[in-house]
PDB file of C-alpha atoms in Angstrom:
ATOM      1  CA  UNK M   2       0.000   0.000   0.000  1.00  0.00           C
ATOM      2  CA  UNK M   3       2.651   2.291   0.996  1.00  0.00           C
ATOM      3  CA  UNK M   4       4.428   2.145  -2.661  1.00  0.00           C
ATOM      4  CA  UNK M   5       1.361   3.026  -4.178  1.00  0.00           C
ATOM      5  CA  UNK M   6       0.884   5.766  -2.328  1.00  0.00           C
ATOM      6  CA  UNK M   7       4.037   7.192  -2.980  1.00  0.00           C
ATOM      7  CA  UNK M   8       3.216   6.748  -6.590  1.00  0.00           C
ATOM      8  CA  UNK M   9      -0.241   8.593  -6.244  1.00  0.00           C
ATOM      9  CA  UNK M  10       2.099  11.213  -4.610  1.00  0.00           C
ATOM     10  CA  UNK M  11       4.583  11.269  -7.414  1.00  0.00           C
ATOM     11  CA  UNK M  12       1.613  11.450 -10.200  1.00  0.00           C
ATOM     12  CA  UNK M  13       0.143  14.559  -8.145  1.00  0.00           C
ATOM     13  CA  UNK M  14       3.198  16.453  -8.430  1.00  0.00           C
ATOM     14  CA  UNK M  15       4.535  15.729  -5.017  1.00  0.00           C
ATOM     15  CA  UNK M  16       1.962  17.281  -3.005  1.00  0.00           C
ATOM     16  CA  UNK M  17       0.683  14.788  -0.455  1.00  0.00           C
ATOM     17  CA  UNK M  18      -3.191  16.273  -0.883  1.00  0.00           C
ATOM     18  CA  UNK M  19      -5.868  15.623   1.669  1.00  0.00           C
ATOM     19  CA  UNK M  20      -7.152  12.484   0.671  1.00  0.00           C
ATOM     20  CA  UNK M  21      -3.469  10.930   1.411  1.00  0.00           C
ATOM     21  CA  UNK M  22      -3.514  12.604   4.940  1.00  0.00           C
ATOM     22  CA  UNK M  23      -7.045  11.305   5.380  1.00  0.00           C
ATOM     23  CA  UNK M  24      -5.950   8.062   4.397  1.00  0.00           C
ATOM     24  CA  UNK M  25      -2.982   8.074   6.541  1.00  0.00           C
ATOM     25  CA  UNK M  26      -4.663   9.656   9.798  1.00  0.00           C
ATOM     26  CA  UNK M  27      -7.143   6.465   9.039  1.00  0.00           C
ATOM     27  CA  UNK M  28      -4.345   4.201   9.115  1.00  0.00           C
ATOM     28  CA  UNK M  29      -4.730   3.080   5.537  1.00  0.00           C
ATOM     29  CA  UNK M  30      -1.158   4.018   4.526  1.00  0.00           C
ATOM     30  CA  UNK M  31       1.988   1.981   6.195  1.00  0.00           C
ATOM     31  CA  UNK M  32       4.716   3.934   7.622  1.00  0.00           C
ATOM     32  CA  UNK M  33       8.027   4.647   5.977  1.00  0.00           C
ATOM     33  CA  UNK M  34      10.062   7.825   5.186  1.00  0.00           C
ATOM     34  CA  UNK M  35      11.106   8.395   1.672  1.00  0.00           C
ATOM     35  CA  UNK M  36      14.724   8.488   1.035  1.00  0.00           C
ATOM     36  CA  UNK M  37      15.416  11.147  -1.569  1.00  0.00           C
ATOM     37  CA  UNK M  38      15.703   8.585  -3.897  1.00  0.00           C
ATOM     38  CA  UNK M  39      12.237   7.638  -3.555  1.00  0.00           C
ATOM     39  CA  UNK M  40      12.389   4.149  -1.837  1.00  0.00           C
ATOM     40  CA  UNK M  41      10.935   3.659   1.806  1.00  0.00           C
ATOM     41  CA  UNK M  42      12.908   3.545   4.518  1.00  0.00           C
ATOM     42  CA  UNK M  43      12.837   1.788   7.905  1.00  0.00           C
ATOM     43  CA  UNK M  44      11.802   3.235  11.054  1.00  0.00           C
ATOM     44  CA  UNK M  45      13.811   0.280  12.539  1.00  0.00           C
ATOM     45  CA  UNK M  46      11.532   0.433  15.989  1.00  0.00           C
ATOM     46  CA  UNK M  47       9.159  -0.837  14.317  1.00  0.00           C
ATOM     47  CA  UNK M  48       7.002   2.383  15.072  1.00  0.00           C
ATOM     48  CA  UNK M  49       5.280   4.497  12.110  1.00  0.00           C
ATOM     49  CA  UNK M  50       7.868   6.650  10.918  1.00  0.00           C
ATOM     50  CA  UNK M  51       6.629  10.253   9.159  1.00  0.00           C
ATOM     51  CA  UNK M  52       6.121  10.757   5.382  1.00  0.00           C
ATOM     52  CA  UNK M  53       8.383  12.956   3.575  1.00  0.00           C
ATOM     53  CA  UNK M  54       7.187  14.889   0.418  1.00  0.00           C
ATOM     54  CA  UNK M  55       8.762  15.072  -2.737  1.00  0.00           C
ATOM     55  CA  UNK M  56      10.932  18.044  -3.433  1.00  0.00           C
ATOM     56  CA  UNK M  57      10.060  19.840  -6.561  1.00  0.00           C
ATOM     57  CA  UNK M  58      12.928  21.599  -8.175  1.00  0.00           C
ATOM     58  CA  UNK M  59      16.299  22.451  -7.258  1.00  0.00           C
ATOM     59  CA  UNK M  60      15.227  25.111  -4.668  1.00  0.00           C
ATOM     60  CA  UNK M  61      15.366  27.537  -2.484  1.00  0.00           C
ATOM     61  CA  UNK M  62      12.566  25.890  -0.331  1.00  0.00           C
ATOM     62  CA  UNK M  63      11.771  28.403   2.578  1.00  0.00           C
ATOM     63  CA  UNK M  64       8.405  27.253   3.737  1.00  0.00           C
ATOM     64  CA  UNK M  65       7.247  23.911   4.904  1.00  0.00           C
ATOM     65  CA  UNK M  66       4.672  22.245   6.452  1.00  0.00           C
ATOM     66  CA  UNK M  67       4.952  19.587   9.038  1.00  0.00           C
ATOM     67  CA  UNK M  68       1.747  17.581  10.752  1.00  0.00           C
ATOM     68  CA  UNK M  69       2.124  15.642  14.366  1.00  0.00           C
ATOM     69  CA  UNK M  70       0.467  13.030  15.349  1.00  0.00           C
ATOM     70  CA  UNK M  71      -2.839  14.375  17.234  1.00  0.00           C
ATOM     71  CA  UNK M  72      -1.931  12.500  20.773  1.00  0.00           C
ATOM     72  CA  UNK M  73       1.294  14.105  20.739  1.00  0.00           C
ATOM     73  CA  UNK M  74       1.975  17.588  22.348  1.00  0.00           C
ATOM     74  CA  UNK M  75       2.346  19.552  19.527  1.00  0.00           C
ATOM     75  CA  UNK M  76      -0.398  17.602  18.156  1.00  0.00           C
ATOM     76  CA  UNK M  77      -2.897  18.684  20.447  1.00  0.00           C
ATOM     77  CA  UNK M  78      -1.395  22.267  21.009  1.00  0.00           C
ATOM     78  CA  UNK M  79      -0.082  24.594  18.268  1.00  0.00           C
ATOM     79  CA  UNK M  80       1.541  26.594  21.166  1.00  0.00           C
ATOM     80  CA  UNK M  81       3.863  23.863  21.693  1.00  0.00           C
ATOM     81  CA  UNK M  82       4.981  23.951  18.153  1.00  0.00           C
ATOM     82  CA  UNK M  83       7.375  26.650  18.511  1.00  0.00           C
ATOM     83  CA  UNK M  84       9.596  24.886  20.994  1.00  0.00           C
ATOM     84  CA  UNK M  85       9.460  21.326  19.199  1.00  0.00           C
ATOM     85  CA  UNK M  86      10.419  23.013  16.262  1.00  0.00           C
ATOM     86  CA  UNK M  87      13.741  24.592  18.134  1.00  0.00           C
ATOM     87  CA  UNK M  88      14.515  21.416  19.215  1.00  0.00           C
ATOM     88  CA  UNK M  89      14.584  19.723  16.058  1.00  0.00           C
ATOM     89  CA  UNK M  90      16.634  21.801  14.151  1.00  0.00           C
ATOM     90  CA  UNK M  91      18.299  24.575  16.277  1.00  0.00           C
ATOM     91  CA  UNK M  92      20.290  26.131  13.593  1.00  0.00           C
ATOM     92  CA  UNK M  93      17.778  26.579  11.218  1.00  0.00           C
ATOM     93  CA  UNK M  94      16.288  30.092  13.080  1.00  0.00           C
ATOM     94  CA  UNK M  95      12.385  28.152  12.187  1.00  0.00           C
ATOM     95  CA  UNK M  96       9.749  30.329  12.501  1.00  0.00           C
ATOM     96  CA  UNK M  97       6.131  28.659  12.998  1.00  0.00           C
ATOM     97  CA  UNK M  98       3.862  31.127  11.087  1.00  0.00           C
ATOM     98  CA  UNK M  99       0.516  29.044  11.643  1.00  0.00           C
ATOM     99  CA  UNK M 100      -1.560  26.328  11.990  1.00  0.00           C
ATOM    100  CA  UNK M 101      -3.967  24.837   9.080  1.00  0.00           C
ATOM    101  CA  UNK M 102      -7.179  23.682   8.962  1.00  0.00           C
ATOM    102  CA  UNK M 103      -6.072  19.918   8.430  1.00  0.00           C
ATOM    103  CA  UNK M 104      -3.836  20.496  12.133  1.00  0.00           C
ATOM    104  CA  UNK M 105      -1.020  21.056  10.471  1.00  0.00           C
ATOM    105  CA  UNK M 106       1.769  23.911  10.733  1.00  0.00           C
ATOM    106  CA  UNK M 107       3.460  26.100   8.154  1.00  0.00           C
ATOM    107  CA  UNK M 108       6.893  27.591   9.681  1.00  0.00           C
ATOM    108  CA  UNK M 109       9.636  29.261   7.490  1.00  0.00           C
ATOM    109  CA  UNK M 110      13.565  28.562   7.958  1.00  0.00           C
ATOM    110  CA  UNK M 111      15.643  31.964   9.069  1.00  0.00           C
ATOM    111  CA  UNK M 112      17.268  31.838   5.204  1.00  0.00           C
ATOM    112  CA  UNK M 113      16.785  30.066   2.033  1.00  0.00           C
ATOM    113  CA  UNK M 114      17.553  26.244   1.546  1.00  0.00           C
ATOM    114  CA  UNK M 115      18.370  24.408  -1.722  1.00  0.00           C
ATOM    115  CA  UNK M 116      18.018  21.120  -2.560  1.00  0.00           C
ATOM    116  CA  UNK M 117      19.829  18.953  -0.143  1.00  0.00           C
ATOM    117  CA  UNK M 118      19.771  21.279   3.219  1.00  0.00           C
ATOM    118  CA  UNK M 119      15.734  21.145   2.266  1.00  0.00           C
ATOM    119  CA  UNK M 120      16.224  17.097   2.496  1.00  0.00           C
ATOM    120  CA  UNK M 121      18.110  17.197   5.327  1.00  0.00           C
ATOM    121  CA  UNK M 122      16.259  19.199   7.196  1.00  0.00           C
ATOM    122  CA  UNK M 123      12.570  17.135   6.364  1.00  0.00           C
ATOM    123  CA  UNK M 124      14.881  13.787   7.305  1.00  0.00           C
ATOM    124  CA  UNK M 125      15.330  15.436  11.113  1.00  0.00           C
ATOM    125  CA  UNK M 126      11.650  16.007  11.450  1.00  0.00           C
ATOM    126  CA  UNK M 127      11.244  12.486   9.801  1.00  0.00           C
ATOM    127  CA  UNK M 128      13.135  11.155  12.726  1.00  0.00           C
ATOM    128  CA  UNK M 129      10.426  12.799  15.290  1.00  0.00           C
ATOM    129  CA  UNK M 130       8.096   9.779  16.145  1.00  0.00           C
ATOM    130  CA  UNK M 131       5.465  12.581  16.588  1.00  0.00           C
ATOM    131  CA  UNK M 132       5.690  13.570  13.111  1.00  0.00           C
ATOM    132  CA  UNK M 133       2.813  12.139  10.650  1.00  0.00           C
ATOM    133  CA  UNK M 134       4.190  14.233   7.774  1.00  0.00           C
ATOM    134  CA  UNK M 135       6.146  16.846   6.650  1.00  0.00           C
ATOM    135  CA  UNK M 136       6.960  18.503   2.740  1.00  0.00           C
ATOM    136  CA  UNK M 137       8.041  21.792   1.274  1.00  0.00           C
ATOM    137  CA  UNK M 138       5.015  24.574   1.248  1.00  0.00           C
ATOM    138  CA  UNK M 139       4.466  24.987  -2.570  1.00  0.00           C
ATOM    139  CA  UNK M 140       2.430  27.318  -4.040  1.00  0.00           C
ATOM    140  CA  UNK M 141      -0.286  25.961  -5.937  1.00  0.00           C
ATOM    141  CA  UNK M 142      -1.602  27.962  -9.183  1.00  0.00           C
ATOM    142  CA  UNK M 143      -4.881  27.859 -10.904  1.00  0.00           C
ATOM    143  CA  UNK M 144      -4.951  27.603 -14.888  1.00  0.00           C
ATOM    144  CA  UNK M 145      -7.782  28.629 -17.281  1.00  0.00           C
ATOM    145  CA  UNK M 146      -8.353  25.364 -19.702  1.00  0.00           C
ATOM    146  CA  UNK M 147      -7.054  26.964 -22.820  1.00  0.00           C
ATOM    147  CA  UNK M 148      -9.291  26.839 -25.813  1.00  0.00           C
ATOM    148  CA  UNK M 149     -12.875  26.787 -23.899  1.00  0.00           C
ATOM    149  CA  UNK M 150     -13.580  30.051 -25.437  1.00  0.00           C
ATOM    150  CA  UNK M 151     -15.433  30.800 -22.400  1.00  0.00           C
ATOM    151  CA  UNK M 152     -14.118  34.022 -20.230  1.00  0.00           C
ATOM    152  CA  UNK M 153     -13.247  33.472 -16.964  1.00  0.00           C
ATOM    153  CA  UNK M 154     -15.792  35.431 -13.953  1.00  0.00           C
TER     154      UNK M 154
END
């Protein structure tokens, strides 16, 4: 299960999507952190490790959005955010900007990342066990279909 939905992630462009956090809060998706390769990794406790999102591009990534497990502190309690995200990565300078309707946080890194600092620093929060998720914040872009001949209200 977990391979295809890694491949469901891949075909959407890397964003994990609602219906895979749905599925995943429901316990239909298996554990594993993707490797930036792409290939599942071990928890090796045997515990549900977090899901890492596909990194789009070479970079900078600035934004990002990681989701805890709802019996965990930071889970229940976006004030306790802040400090959990010190902890994991004290260097960084993160910023928590805010919480989202699916109980998930958006914080920003004090500077820019490219590629592999962005990977490294996902793999850290990967190695939370109160992390359920966590992928770069991407904006997302709406398209006219071209050719409808319709105008757009």
């Amino acid at each position: 299960m977990h391979r295809l939905a890694s491949a469901w992630r891949v075909a959407m462009g890397g964003l994990l999507g609602l219906g895979l956090v749905a599925c995943a809060a429901a316990g239909g998706v298996s554990g594993g952190v993707d490797a930036p390769d792409g290939d599942s990794g071990s928890g090796g406790s045997g515990e549900s490790t977090a899901i890492v999102g596909t990194l789009n591009g070479d970079g900078p990534f600035q934004q990002f959005i990681v989701k805890y497990r709802g019996a965990s502190a930071p889970g229940r309690d976006s004030a306790q955010v802040p400090a959990r995200l010190a902890a994991t990565a004290p260097s960084q300078g993160l910023a928590w900007q805010r919480r989202l309707g699916v109980e998930a946080d958006v914080f920003r890194t004090a500077r820019p990342l490219d590629r592999a600092q962005a990977q490294a620093l996902m793999q850290r929060f990967a190695a939370d066990p109160d992390v359920e998720y966590i992928e770069a914040d991407g904006v997302v872009t709406h398209q006219p279909v071209l050719g409808s001949g319709q105008p757009l209200r």
